[in-house]
């Protein structure tokens, strides 16, 4: 199963070259992760991922350029790896129709973290169970 | 040889967790590349990289968290790979003193691009020669 | 008549104090103006405001603090002044329900501009006629 | 006396029109205020403005357009009004040489605030005394 997030663009996402700037796609991924971890996950378990997470690594490939428009882009997000204390997400950013192929493919390693106290922590059984529902390593993300 | 860029922080680089947000480090890398490609490279050849470049890929590892302060961070940048139509940069973001180890290690694949006409182009001999002066594949970036 | 724009928030709109940063509201106003000038106005006249506009002045009052949430805010926009070469917008940013009162009240003076050639220009008769439909100086914006 | 802050630009401060975006100047003002309130003020009193401040109002006039360059802009900041629980700053953003006139003139009403507990507070005698040193209402800001 993949999580799908409709991410609205802003005109200011474009840089002086008139395209969505490469750094801004990471904001779209951030929005999709927040939608996934702070909304979807908490339907399953109200305590899931409270207290924060940190990004340990990104890999991101830029495949097509994007210009501002009123229609949102679709961010698809799924899980490709789980360890005791991290989850690796894969994503594709594309048009809702799927036509034309993805703008971006990316992967992010996220670690659950106690932001207040400043230390990493393990995934809880409920978090792991939720994430396993989105596990899919058959596709290159 | 490495190119070194003193990158000032802004208070707004921090997110609601009170740390420099993971996406903002890519802005620091962008600033360092612009300093390198638009200033340093044009001392050697005034035509170098005019017309634009595009980012094809980023890899970025987050090693330490950073909080806003008046002192800039140092972005070190060097070249780890050259092809006919791309250059791969490696970087470390760290304190000027070098103490405490890097905050971030990253790599970016950049392609010279004719932004106006919308097509990629090859590196010119002058660009290649300039970039070769910063070649160093002995270090993991 | 007022133009109403549902503006989605992003988590990154919050600053290190955990509230939407004061500068970000101006991005919400920008999004509402683009929706109004580049979409709504061009239904009436496809040439309206092509070529660009510039902001000459903002006044903005911050009335209530806002924290990131999934629901968009509503930006209401209307016209309070028209001159030969400028339009003054008033806005309120509030919840869709209107409950709790506005987060922000603001005014912006916008001048039609030929961005390519770099000079201000007059409002066209079609632009003026479109803007007059949103004129309302009975409310403090 | 005016406080002067050298504010470095970023390439990403420009929008798709190729100029520094109108909202970004408020980031420059923010940086200047932080330099003034969190650094300069605390030389006089280590407790000054700890706990936070909030922006109650901005007025900003855009006089000249600005394009990214390596040289910082100068933000001049001074005090035009003091009440029991607020300070009004005036600013000019200009080139270090002062030539060509200001890019921006602006005013901001700032209220000392207890961010943690969520209430406004009065200026302390030490804060007021520090701010009075920068009082100047002879100039239109």
mmCIF file with all atom_site columns, N, CA, C and O in Angstrom, chain A residues 54-102:
data_model
loop_
_atom_site.group_PDB
_atom_site.id
_atom_site.type_symbol
_atom_site.label_atom_id
_atom_site.label_alt_id
_atom_site.label_comp_id
_atom_site.label_asym_id
_atom_site.label_entity_id
_atom_site.label_seq_id
_atom_site.pdbx_PDB_ins_code
_atom_site.Cartn_x
_atom_site.Cartn_y
_atom_site.Cartn_z
_atom_site.occupancy
_atom_site.B_iso_or_equiv
_atom_site.pdbx_formal_charge
_atom_site.auth_seq_id
_atom_site.auth_comp_id
_atom_site.auth_asym_id
_atom_site.auth_atom_id
_atom_site.pdbx_PDB_model_num
ATOM 1   N N  . UNK A 1 54  ? 13.711 12.676 13.362  1.00 0.00 ? 54  UNK A N  1
ATOM 2   C CA . UNK A 1 54  ? 14.752 13.436 12.659  1.00 0.00 ? 54  UNK A CA 1
ATOM 3   C C  . UNK A 1 54  ? 15.076 12.745 11.340  1.00 0.00 ? 54  UNK A C  1
ATOM 4   O O  . UNK A 1 54  ? 14.962 11.519 11.213  1.00 0.00 ? 54  UNK A O  1
ATOM 5   N N  . UNK A 1 55  ? 15.468 13.555 10.374  1.00 0.00 ? 55  UNK A N  1
ATOM 6   C CA . UNK A 1 55  ? 15.901 13.047 9.075   1.00 0.00 ? 55  UNK A CA 1
ATOM 7   C C  . UNK A 1 55  ? 17.389 12.740 9.165   1.00 0.00 ? 55  UNK A C  1
ATOM 8   O O  . UNK A 1 55  ? 18.187 13.611 9.522   1.00 0.00 ? 55  UNK A O  1
ATOM 9   N N  . UNK A 1 56  ? 17.760 11.504 8.821   1.00 0.00 ? 56  UNK A N  1
ATOM 10  C CA . UNK A 1 56  ? 19.173 11.114 8.869   1.00 0.00 ? 56  UNK A CA 1
ATOM 11  C C  . UNK A 1 56  ? 19.827 11.181 7.493   1.00 0.00 ? 56  UNK A C  1
ATOM 12  O O  . UNK A 1 56  ? 21.040 11.365 7.386   1.00 0.00 ? 56  UNK A O  1
ATOM 13  N N  . UNK A 1 57  ? 19.030 11.017 6.444   1.00 0.00 ? 57  UNK A N  1
ATOM 14  C CA . UNK A 1 57  ? 19.598 11.002 5.086   1.00 0.00 ? 57  UNK A CA 1
ATOM 15  C C  . UNK A 1 57  ? 18.497 11.203 4.053   1.00 0.00 ? 57  UNK A C  1
ATOM 16  O O  . UNK A 1 57  ? 17.383 10.710 4.231   1.00 0.00 ? 57  UNK A O  1
ATOM 17  N N  . UNK A 1 58  ? 18.826 11.946 2.989   1.00 0.00 ? 58  UNK A N  1
ATOM 18  C CA . UNK A 1 58  ? 17.990 12.019 1.784   1.00 0.00 ? 58  UNK A CA 1
ATOM 19  C C  . UNK A 1 58  ? 18.808 11.597 0.567   1.00 0.00 ? 58  UNK A C  1
ATOM 20  O O  . UNK A 1 58  ? 19.997 11.927 0.476   1.00 0.00 ? 58  UNK A O  1
ATOM 21  N N  . UNK A 1 59  ? 18.139 10.935 -0.365  1.00 0.00 ? 59  UNK A N  1
ATOM 22  C CA . UNK A 1 59  ? 18.638 10.766 -1.744  1.00 0.00 ? 59  UNK A CA 1
ATOM 23  C C  . UNK A 1 59  ? 17.522 11.232 -2.639  1.00 0.00 ? 59  UNK A C  1
ATOM 24  O O  . UNK A 1 59  ? 16.384 10.790 -2.469  1.00 0.00 ? 59  UNK A O  1
ATOM 25  N N  . UNK A 1 60  ? 17.837 12.073 -3.601  1.00 0.00 ? 60  UNK A N  1
ATOM 26  C CA . UNK A 1 60  ? 16.767 12.617 -4.435  1.00 0.00 ? 60  UNK A CA 1
ATOM 27  C C  . UNK A 1 60  ? 17.240 12.800 -5.873  1.00 0.00 ? 60  UNK A C  1
ATOM 28  O O  . UNK A 1 60  ? 18.303 13.365 -6.111  1.00 0.00 ? 60  UNK A O  1
ATOM 29  N N  . UNK A 1 61  ? 16.466 12.244 -6.818  1.00 0.00 ? 61  UNK A N  1
ATOM 30  C CA . UNK A 1 61  ? 16.767 12.364 -8.243  1.00 0.00 ? 61  UNK A CA 1
ATOM 31  C C  . UNK A 1 61  ? 15.722 13.237 -8.900  1.00 0.00 ? 61  UNK A C  1
ATOM 32  O O  . UNK A 1 61  ? 14.520 13.012 -8.723  1.00 0.00 ? 61  UNK A O  1
ATOM 33  N N  . UNK A 1 62  ? 16.197 14.199 -9.673  1.00 0.00 ? 62  UNK A N  1
ATOM 34  C CA . UNK A 1 62  ? 15.329 15.151 -10.365 1.00 0.00 ? 62  UNK A CA 1
ATOM 35  C C  . UNK A 1 62  ? 15.173 14.711 -11.811 1.00 0.00 ? 62  UNK A C  1
ATOM 36  O O  . UNK A 1 62  ? 16.156 14.648 -12.554 1.00 0.00 ? 62  UNK A O  1
ATOM 37  N N  . UNK A 1 63  ? 13.949 14.378 -12.204 1.00 0.00 ? 63  UNK A N  1
ATOM 38  C CA . UNK A 1 63  ? 13.728 13.764 -13.512 1.00 0.00 ? 63  UNK A CA 1
ATOM 39  C C  . UNK A 1 63  ? 13.088 14.713 -14.521 1.00 0.00 ? 63  UNK A C  1
ATOM 40  O O  . UNK A 1 63  ? 13.357 14.626 -15.715 1.00 0.00 ? 63  UNK A O  1
ATOM 41  N N  . UNK A 1 64  ? 12.210 15.583 -14.030 1.00 0.00 ? 64  UNK A N  1
ATOM 42  C CA . UNK A 1 64  ? 11.520 16.527 -14.908 1.00 0.00 ? 64  UNK A CA 1
ATOM 43  C C  . UNK A 1 64  ? 11.348 17.830 -14.175 1.00 0.00 ? 64  UNK A C  1
ATOM 44  O O  . UNK A 1 64  ? 11.183 17.842 -12.957 1.00 0.00 ? 64  UNK A O  1
ATOM 45  N N  . UNK A 1 65  ? 11.307 18.939 -14.912 1.00 0.00 ? 65  UNK A N  1
ATOM 46  C CA . UNK A 1 65  ? 11.124 20.239 -14.272 1.00 0.00 ? 65  UNK A CA 1
ATOM 47  C C  . UNK A 1 65  ? 9.647  20.564 -14.122 1.00 0.00 ? 65  UNK A C  1
ATOM 48  O O  . UNK A 1 65  ? 8.814  20.109 -14.895 1.00 0.00 ? 65  UNK A O  1
ATOM 49  N N  . UNK A 1 66  ? 9.364  21.370 -13.123 1.00 0.00 ? 66  UNK A N  1
ATOM 50  C CA . UNK A 1 66  ? 7.986  21.663 -12.745 1.00 0.00 ? 66  UNK A CA 1
ATOM 51  C C  . UNK A 1 66  ? 7.837  23.176 -12.643 1.00 0.00 ? 66  UNK A C  1
ATOM 52  O O  . UNK A 1 66  ? 8.683  23.870 -12.096 1.00 0.00 ? 66  UNK A O  1
ATOM 53  N N  . UNK A 1 67  ? 6.728  23.661 -13.191 1.00 0.00 ? 67  UNK A N  1
ATOM 54  C CA . UNK A 1 67  ? 6.408  25.087 -13.139 1.00 0.00 ? 67  UNK A CA 1
ATOM 55  C C  . UNK A 1 67  ? 5.147  25.245 -12.292 1.00 0.00 ? 67  UNK A C  1
ATOM 56  O O  . UNK A 1 67  ? 4.290  24.357 -12.282 1.00 0.00 ? 67  UNK A O  1
ATOM 57  N N  . UNK A 1 68  ? 5.038  26.357 -11.577 1.00 0.00 ? 68  UNK A N  1
ATOM 58  C CA . UNK A 1 68  ? 3.872  26.592 -10.729 1.00 0.00 ? 68  UNK A CA 1
ATOM 59  C C  . UNK A 1 68  ? 2.563  26.471 -11.510 1.00 0.00 ? 68  UNK A C  1
ATOM 60  O O  . UNK A 1 68  ? 2.448  26.972 -12.623 1.00 0.00 ? 68  UNK A O  1
ATOM 61  N N  . UNK A 1 69  ? 1.587  25.826 -10.894 1.00 0.00 ? 69  UNK A N  1
ATOM 62  C CA . UNK A 1 69  ? 0.227  25.769 -11.438 1.00 0.00 ? 69  UNK A CA 1
ATOM 63  C C  . UNK A 1 69  ? -0.731 25.579 -10.288 1.00 0.00 ? 69  UNK A C  1
ATOM 64  O O  . UNK A 1 69  ? -0.311 25.271 -9.171  1.00 0.00 ? 69  UNK A O  1
ATOM 65  N N  . UNK A 1 70  ? -2.031 25.772 -10.543 1.00 0.00 ? 70  UNK A N  1
ATOM 66  C CA . UNK A 1 70  ? -3.016 25.695 -9.465  1.00 0.00 ? 70  UNK A CA 1
ATOM 67  C C  . UNK A 1 70  ? -3.189 24.264 -8.955  1.00 0.00 ? 70  UNK A C  1
ATOM 68  O O  . UNK A 1 70  ? -3.465 24.054 -7.766  1.00 0.00 ? 70  UNK A O  1
ATOM 69  N N  . UNK A 1 71  ? -3.017 23.264 -9.824  1.00 0.00 ? 71  UNK A N  1
ATOM 70  C CA . UNK A 1 71  ? -3.212 21.874 -9.396  1.00 0.00 ? 71  UNK A CA 1
ATOM 71  C C  . UNK A 1 71  ? -2.083 21.385 -8.508  1.00 0.00 ? 71  UNK A C  1
ATOM 72  O O  . UNK A 1 71  ? -0.913 21.626 -8.808  1.00 0.00 ? 71  UNK A O  1
ATOM 73  N N  . UNK A 1 72  ? -2.428 20.669 -7.439  1.00 0.00 ? 72  UNK A N  1
ATOM 74  C CA . UNK A 1 72  ? -1.368 20.092 -6.589  1.00 0.00 ? 72  UNK A CA 1
ATOM 75  C C  . UNK A 1 72  ? -0.606 18.990 -7.320  1.00 0.00 ? 72  UNK A C  1
ATOM 76  O O  . UNK A 1 72  ? -1.072 18.467 -8.333  1.00 0.00 ? 72  UNK A O  1
ATOM 77  N N  . UNK A 1 73  ? 0.568  18.665 -6.816  1.00 0.00 ? 73  UNK A N  1
ATOM 78  C CA . UNK A 1 73  ? 1.255  17.445 -7.245  1.00 0.00 ? 73  UNK A CA 1
ATOM 79  C C  . UNK A 1 73  ? 0.883  16.323 -6.273  1.00 0.00 ? 73  UNK A C  1
ATOM 80  O O  . UNK A 1 73  ? 0.470  16.580 -5.141  1.00 0.00 ? 73  UNK A O  1
ATOM 81  N N  . UNK A 1 74  ? 1.025  15.099 -6.734  1.00 0.00 ? 74  UNK A N  1
ATOM 82  C CA . UNK A 1 74  ? 0.779  13.946 -5.875  1.00 0.00 ? 74  UNK A CA 1
ATOM 83  C C  . UNK A 1 74  ? 2.120  13.421 -5.362  1.00 0.00 ? 74  UNK A C  1
ATOM 84  O O  . UNK A 1 74  ? 3.021  13.162 -6.157  1.00 0.00 ? 74  UNK A O  1
ATOM 85  N N  . UNK A 1 75  ? 2.225  13.309 -4.048  1.00 0.00 ? 75  UNK A N  1
ATOM 86  C CA . UNK A 1 75  ? 3.413  12.679 -3.466  1.00 0.00 ? 75  UNK A CA 1
ATOM 87  C C  . UNK A 1 75  ? 3.005  11.281 -3.007  1.00 0.00 ? 75  UNK A C  1
ATOM 88  O O  . UNK A 1 75  ? 2.171  11.140 -2.107  1.00 0.00 ? 75  UNK A O  1
ATOM 89  N N  . UNK A 1 76  ? 3.567  10.259 -3.638  1.00 0.00 ? 76  UNK A N  1
ATOM 90  C CA . UNK A 1 76  ? 3.352  8.890  -3.175  1.00 0.00 ? 76  UNK A CA 1
ATOM 91  C C  . UNK A 1 76  ? 4.500  8.500  -2.261  1.00 0.00 ? 76  UNK A C  1
ATOM 92  O O  . UNK A 1 76  ? 5.665  8.749  -2.582  1.00 0.00 ? 76  UNK A O  1
ATOM 93  N N  . UNK A 1 77  ? 4.161  7.873  -1.162  1.00 0.00 ? 77  UNK A N  1
ATOM 94  C CA . UNK A 1 77  ? 5.148  7.556  -0.130  1.00 0.00 ? 77  UNK A CA 1
ATOM 95  C C  . UNK A 1 77  ? 4.921  6.119  0.314   1.00 0.00 ? 77  UNK A C  1
ATOM 96  O O  . UNK A 1 77  ? 3.775  5.710  0.521   1.00 0.00 ? 77  UNK A O  1
ATOM 97  N N  . UNK A 1 78  ? 6.012  5.327  0.429   1.00 0.00 ? 78  UNK A N  1
ATOM 98  C CA . UNK A 1 78  ? 5.886  3.978  0.951   1.00 0.00 ? 78  UNK A CA 1
ATOM 99  C C  . UNK A 1 78  ? 7.170  3.609  1.708   1.00 0.00 ? 78  UNK A C  1
ATOM 100 O O  . UNK A 1 78  ? 8.107  4.423  1.747   1.00 0.00 ? 78  UNK A O  1
ATOM 101 N N  . UNK A 1 79  ? 7.168  2.455  2.322   1.00 0.00 ? 79  UNK A N  1
ATOM 102 C CA . UNK A 1 79  ? 8.277  2.056  3.201   1.00 0.00 ? 79  UNK A CA 1
ATOM 103 C C  . UNK A 1 79  ? 9.133  1.010  2.481   1.00 0.00 ? 79  UNK A C  1
ATOM 104 O O  . UNK A 1 79  ? 8.597  0.027  1.962   1.00 0.00 ? 79  UNK A O  1
ATOM 105 N N  . UNK A 1 80  ? 10.456 1.253  2.423   1.00 0.00 ? 80  UNK A N  1
ATOM 106 C CA . UNK A 1 80  ? 11.328 0.259  1.791   1.00 0.00 ? 80  UNK A CA 1
ATOM 107 C C  . UNK A 1 80  ? 12.254 -0.452 2.772   1.00 0.00 ? 80  UNK A C  1
ATOM 108 O O  . UNK A 1 80  ? 12.853 -1.463 2.449   1.00 0.00 ? 80  UNK A O  1
ATOM 109 N N  . UNK A 1 81  ? 12.394 0.096  3.988   1.00 0.00 ? 81  UNK A N  1
ATOM 110 C CA . UNK A 1 81  ? 13.277 -0.555 4.961   1.00 0.00 ? 81  UNK A CA 1
ATOM 111 C C  . UNK A 1 81  ? 12.867 -0.165 6.375   1.00 0.00 ? 81  UNK A C  1
ATOM 112 O O  . UNK A 1 81  ? 12.543 0.991  6.626   1.00 0.00 ? 81  UNK A O  1
ATOM 113 N N  . UNK A 1 82  ? 12.926 -1.140 7.263   1.00 0.00 ? 82  UNK A N  1
ATOM 114 C CA . UNK A 1 82  ? 12.647 -0.895 8.684   1.00 0.00 ? 82  UNK A CA 1
ATOM 115 C C  . UNK A 1 82  ? 13.787 -1.480 9.508   1.00 0.00 ? 82  UNK A C  1
ATOM 116 O O  . UNK A 1 82  ? 14.173 -2.631 9.307   1.00 0.00 ? 82  UNK A O  1
ATOM 117 N N  . UNK A 1 83  ? 14.343 -0.703 10.428  1.00 0.00 ? 83  UNK A N  1
ATOM 118 C CA . UNK A 1 83  ? 15.280 -1.245 11.411  1.00 0.00 ? 83  UNK A CA 1
ATOM 119 C C  . UNK A 1 83  ? 14.683 -0.973 12.790  1.00 0.00 ? 83  UNK A C  1
ATOM 120 O O  . UNK A 1 83  ? 13.599 -0.401 12.908  1.00 0.00 ? 83  UNK A O  1
ATOM 121 N N  . UNK A 1 84  ? 15.398 -1.354 13.825  1.00 0.00 ? 84  UNK A N  1
ATOM 122 C CA . UNK A 1 84  ? 14.872 -1.158 15.182  1.00 0.00 ? 84  UNK A CA 1
ATOM 123 C C  . UNK A 1 84  ? 14.590 0.320  15.467  1.00 0.00 ? 84  UNK A C  1
ATOM 124 O O  . UNK A 1 84  ? 13.653 0.655  16.184  1.00 0.00 ? 84  UNK A O  1
ATOM 125 N N  . UNK A 1 85  ? 15.407 1.203  14.870  1.00 0.00 ? 85  UNK A N  1
ATOM 126 C CA . UNK A 1 85  ? 15.308 2.618  15.226  1.00 0.00 ? 85  UNK A CA 1
ATOM 127 C C  . UNK A 1 85  ? 15.268 3.530  14.009  1.00 0.00 ? 85  UNK A C  1
ATOM 128 O O  . UNK A 1 85  ? 15.646 4.703  14.096  1.00 0.00 ? 85  UNK A O  1
ATOM 129 N N  . UNK A 1 86  ? 14.820 3.006  12.860  1.00 0.00 ? 86  UNK A N  1
ATOM 130 C CA . UNK A 1 86  ? 14.697 3.869  11.677  1.00 0.00 ? 86  UNK A CA 1
ATOM 131 C C  . UNK A 1 86  ? 13.730 3.278  10.667  1.00 0.00 ? 86  UNK A C  1
ATOM 132 O O  . UNK A 1 86  ? 13.470 2.076  10.667  1.00 0.00 ? 86  UNK A O  1
ATOM 133 N N  . UNK A 1 87  ? 13.225 4.166  9.815   1.00 0.00 ? 87  UNK A N  1
ATOM 134 C CA . UNK A 1 87  ? 12.386 3.745  8.688   1.00 0.00 ? 87  UNK A CA 1
ATOM 135 C C  . UNK A 1 87  ? 12.898 4.479  7.454   1.00 0.00 ? 87  UNK A C  1
ATOM 136 O O  . UNK A 1 87  ? 13.250 5.666  7.523   1.00 0.00 ? 87  UNK A O  1
ATOM 137 N N  . UNK A 1 88  ? 12.979 3.743  6.336   1.00 0.00 ? 88  UNK A N  1
ATOM 138 C CA . UNK A 1 88  ? 13.369 4.372  5.074   1.00 0.00 ? 88  UNK A CA 1
ATOM 139 C C  . UNK A 1 88  ? 12.138 4.472  4.179   1.00 0.00 ? 88  UNK A C  1
ATOM 140 O O  . UNK A 1 88  ? 11.505 3.461  3.867   1.00 0.00 ? 88  UNK A O  1
ATOM 141 N N  . UNK A 1 89  ? 11.811 5.707  3.812   1.00 0.00 ? 89  UNK A N  1
ATOM 142 C CA . UNK A 1 89  ? 10.696 5.958  2.901   1.00 0.00 ? 89  UNK A CA 1
ATOM 143 C C  . UNK A 1 89  ? 11.213 6.092  1.474   1.00 0.00 ? 89  UNK A C  1
ATOM 144 O O  . UNK A 1 89  ? 12.301 6.621  1.253   1.00 0.00 ? 89  UNK A O  1
ATOM 145 N N  . UNK A 1 90  ? 10.409 5.619  0.520   1.00 0.00 ? 90  UNK A N  1
ATOM 146 C CA . UNK A 1 90  ? 10.617 5.971  -0.883  1.00 0.00 ? 90  UNK A CA 1
ATOM 147 C C  . UNK A 1 90  ? 9.437  6.829  -1.305  1.00 0.00 ? 90  UNK A C  1
ATOM 148 O O  . UNK A 1 90  ? 8.341  6.710  -0.731  1.00 0.00 ? 90  UNK A O  1
ATOM 149 N N  . UNK A 1 91  ? 9.673  7.700  -2.296  1.00 0.00 ? 91  UNK A N  1
ATOM 150 C CA . UNK A 1 91  ? 8.601  8.573  -2.794  1.00 0.00 ? 91  UNK A CA 1
ATOM 151 C C  . UNK A 1 91  ? 8.717  8.761  -4.306  1.00 0.00 ? 91  UNK A C  1
ATOM 152 O O  . UNK A 1 91  ? 9.817  8.707  -4.869  1.00 0.00 ? 91  UNK A O  1
ATOM 153 N N  . UNK A 1 92  ? 7.586  9.079  -4.877  1.00 0.00 ? 92  UNK A N  1
ATOM 154 C CA . UNK A 1 92  ? 7.528  9.661  -6.215  1.00 0.00 ? 92  UNK A CA 1
ATOM 155 C C  . UNK A 1 92  ? 6.642  10.893 -6.162  1.00 0.00 ? 92  UNK A C  1
ATOM 156 O O  . UNK A 1 92  ? 5.578  10.868 -5.544  1.00 0.00 ? 92  UNK A O  1
ATOM 157 N N  . UNK A 1 93  ? 7.090  11.956 -6.817  1.00 0.00 ? 93  UNK A N  1
ATOM 158 C CA . UNK A 1 93  ? 6.269  13.164 -6.961  1.00 0.00 ? 93  UNK A CA 1
ATOM 159 C C  . UNK A 1 93  ? 5.816  13.221 -8.411  1.00 0.00 ? 93  UNK A C  1
ATOM 160 O O  . UNK A 1 93  ? 6.649  13.199 -9.321  1.00 0.00 ? 93  UNK A O  1
ATOM 161 N N  . UNK A 1 94  ? 4.507  13.255 -8.621  1.00 0.00 ? 94  UNK A N  1
ATOM 162 C CA . UNK A 1 94  ? 4.011  13.223 -9.998  1.00 0.00 ? 94  UNK A CA 1
ATOM 163 C C  . UNK A 1 94  ? 2.681  13.934 -10.135 1.00 0.00 ? 94  UNK A C  1
ATOM 164 O O  . UNK A 1 94  ? 2.150  14.450 -9.159  1.00 0.00 ? 94  UNK A O  1
ATOM 165 N N  . UNK A 1 95  ? 2.170  13.983 -11.366 1.00 0.00 ? 95  UNK A N  1
ATOM 166 C CA . UNK A 1 95  ? 0.838  14.539 -11.576 1.00 0.00 ? 95  UNK A CA 1
ATOM 167 C C  . UNK A 1 95  ? -0.208 13.535 -11.107 1.00 0.00 ? 95  UNK A C  1
ATOM 168 O O  . UNK A 1 95  ? 0.027  12.320 -11.116 1.00 0.00 ? 95  UNK A O  1
ATOM 169 N N  . UNK A 1 96  ? -1.375 14.038 -10.731 1.00 0.00 ? 96  UNK A N  1
ATOM 170 C CA . UNK A 1 96  ? -2.450 13.171 -10.242 1.00 0.00 ? 96  UNK A CA 1
ATOM 171 C C  . UNK A 1 96  ? -2.806 12.105 -11.284 1.00 0.00 ? 96  UNK A C  1
ATOM 172 O O  . UNK A 1 96  ? -3.116 10.960 -10.931 1.00 0.00 ? 96  UNK A O  1
ATOM 173 N N  . UNK A 1 97  ? -2.705 12.475 -12.542 1.00 0.00 ? 97  UNK A N  1
ATOM 174 C CA . UNK A 1 97  ? -3.011 11.527 -13.619 1.00 0.00 ? 97  UNK A CA 1
ATOM 175 C C  . UNK A 1 97  ? -1.922 10.477 -13.771 1.00 0.00 ? 97  UNK A C  1
ATOM 176 O O  . UNK A 1 97  ? -2.146 9.436  -14.373 1.00 0.00 ? 97  UNK A O  1
ATOM 177 N N  . UNK A 1 98  ? -0.727 10.756 -13.266 1.00 0.00 ? 98  UNK A N  1
ATOM 178 C CA . UNK A 1 98  ? 0.395  9.845  -13.431 1.00 0.00 ? 98  UNK A CA 1
ATOM 179 C C  . UNK A 1 98  ? 1.073  9.991  -14.793 1.00 0.00 ? 98  UNK A C  1
ATOM 180 O O  . UNK A 1 98  ? 2.138  9.436  -15.033 1.00 0.00 ? 98  UNK A O  1
ATOM 181 N N  . UNK A 1 99  ? 0.465  10.760 -15.677 1.00 0.00 ? 99  UNK A N  1
ATOM 182 C CA . UNK A 1 99  ? 1.011  10.935 -17.025 1.00 0.00 ? 99  UNK A CA 1
ATOM 183 C C  . UNK A 1 99  ? 2.334  11.684 -17.007 1.00 0.00 ? 99  UNK A C  1
ATOM 184 O O  . UNK A 1 99  ? 2.554  12.515 -16.137 1.00 0.00 ? 99  UNK A O  1
ATOM 185 N N  . UNK A 1 100 ? 3.199  11.365 -17.947 1.00 0.00 ? 100 UNK A N  1
ATOM 186 C CA . UNK A 1 100 ? 4.451  12.115 -18.088 1.00 0.00 ? 100 UNK A CA 1
ATOM 187 C C  . UNK A 1 100 ? 5.563  11.622 -17.180 1.00 0.00 ? 100 UNK A C  1
ATOM 188 O O  . UNK A 1 100 ? 6.687  12.081 -17.283 1.00 0.00 ? 100 UNK A O  1
ATOM 189 N N  . UNK A 1 101 ? 5.256  10.689 -16.266 1.00 0.00 ? 101 UNK A N  1
ATOM 190 C CA . UNK A 1 101 ? 6.296  10.172 -15.382 1.00 0.00 ? 101 UNK A CA 1
ATOM 191 C C  . UNK A 1 101 ? 6.573  11.094 -14.232 1.00 0.00 ? 101 UNK A C  1
ATOM 192 O O  . UNK A 1 101 ? 6.153  12.252 -14.221 1.00 0.00 ? 101 UNK A O  1
ATOM 193 N N  . UNK A 1 102 ? 7.310  10.593 -13.205 1.00 0.00 ? 102 UNK A N  1
ATOM 194 C CA . UNK A 1 102 ? 7.554  11.399 -12.002 1.00 0.00 ? 102 UNK A CA 1
ATOM 195 C C  . UNK A 1 102 ? 8.486  12.586 -12.259 1.00 0.00 ? 102 UNK A C  1
ATOM 196 O O  . UNK A 1 102 ? 9.361  12.542 -13.111 1.00 0.00 ? 102 UNK A O  1
#
